[in-house]
Amino acid sequence: MTVTGSDVRGLVDRAHTIPTGRRAVPISVELPRTDGTVGLLDVRPFEAAAMQSWLGSIGHRARVIVAADLRASEVPSVVIARDPQAIDPRVARHLRNVRFIAVTDRPTDGTSSAVVVIVDSPTAPDEVQAVVDGVLGGRRRGARIRLSERELDVMTTYVMGATVSKTAAKHFIAEATVRTHYQRVTRRYEEAGRPVANKSQLLVRMVSDGWIELE
């Protein structure tokens, strides 16, 4: 049997329509543009603020979205949801140019294979960053911030979870000295255009510069 070009076009046209009564409504198969942002899908306000701050600290712009936003002409390049059920499997399969991530401690039965599932655990931030950086690229690193050996020792203890008093006791220094080290180090990051708002962000900066290696 000979298949002509018009036959093929007819088959394609029929494959991309849904019958609705007497009329067939065409389905758009064109992928929307991606805008280089991270979409936070159906995330609660407090959680959204924390995630936006963290993503911003590693060089990515994030915005809160709802499911309807994924049907717009321009969509986020990466979509993160805390509830796997918030991600429509059909949408995830269709938007092949968007990376979907579910960070959850809930059952993931029925989650689309197009969704990267990350267990909500202490390693989740590193795993999420690896996926996001893989899509959007990591922030270009400037010159590494200089730290003295003493600053490195004290700040590593502090940013890895110790309180000011415990850090001071471990290194046999005054609590005021711990705070002075923190202020000096964070000031250098600020001057380099890499602001640090808290000890968690300082940890991210020190890991990024290679001063701390997380196992």
Tab-separated table of N, CA and C in Angstrom, residues 207 212-215:
chain	number	residue	atom	x	y	z
A	207	VAL	N	30.878	25.578	51.383
A	207	VAL	CA	30.864	24.351	50.575
A	207	VAL	C	31.143	24.696	49.120
A	212	ILE	N	34.596	23.375	52.817
A	212	ILE	CA	33.974	22.265	53.544
A	212	ILE	C	33.491	21.240	52.533
A	213	GLU	N	33.759	19.988	52.788
A	213	GLU	CA	33.265	18.904	51.939
A	213	GLU	C	32.232	18.114	52.725
A	214	LEU	N	31.013	18.052	52.190
A	214	LEU	CA	29.948	17.294	52.844
A	214	LEU	C	29.984	15.860	52.351
A	215	GLU	N	29.921	14.922	53.271
A	215	GLU	CA	29.950	13.503	52.893
A	215	GLU	C	28.558	13.029	52.524
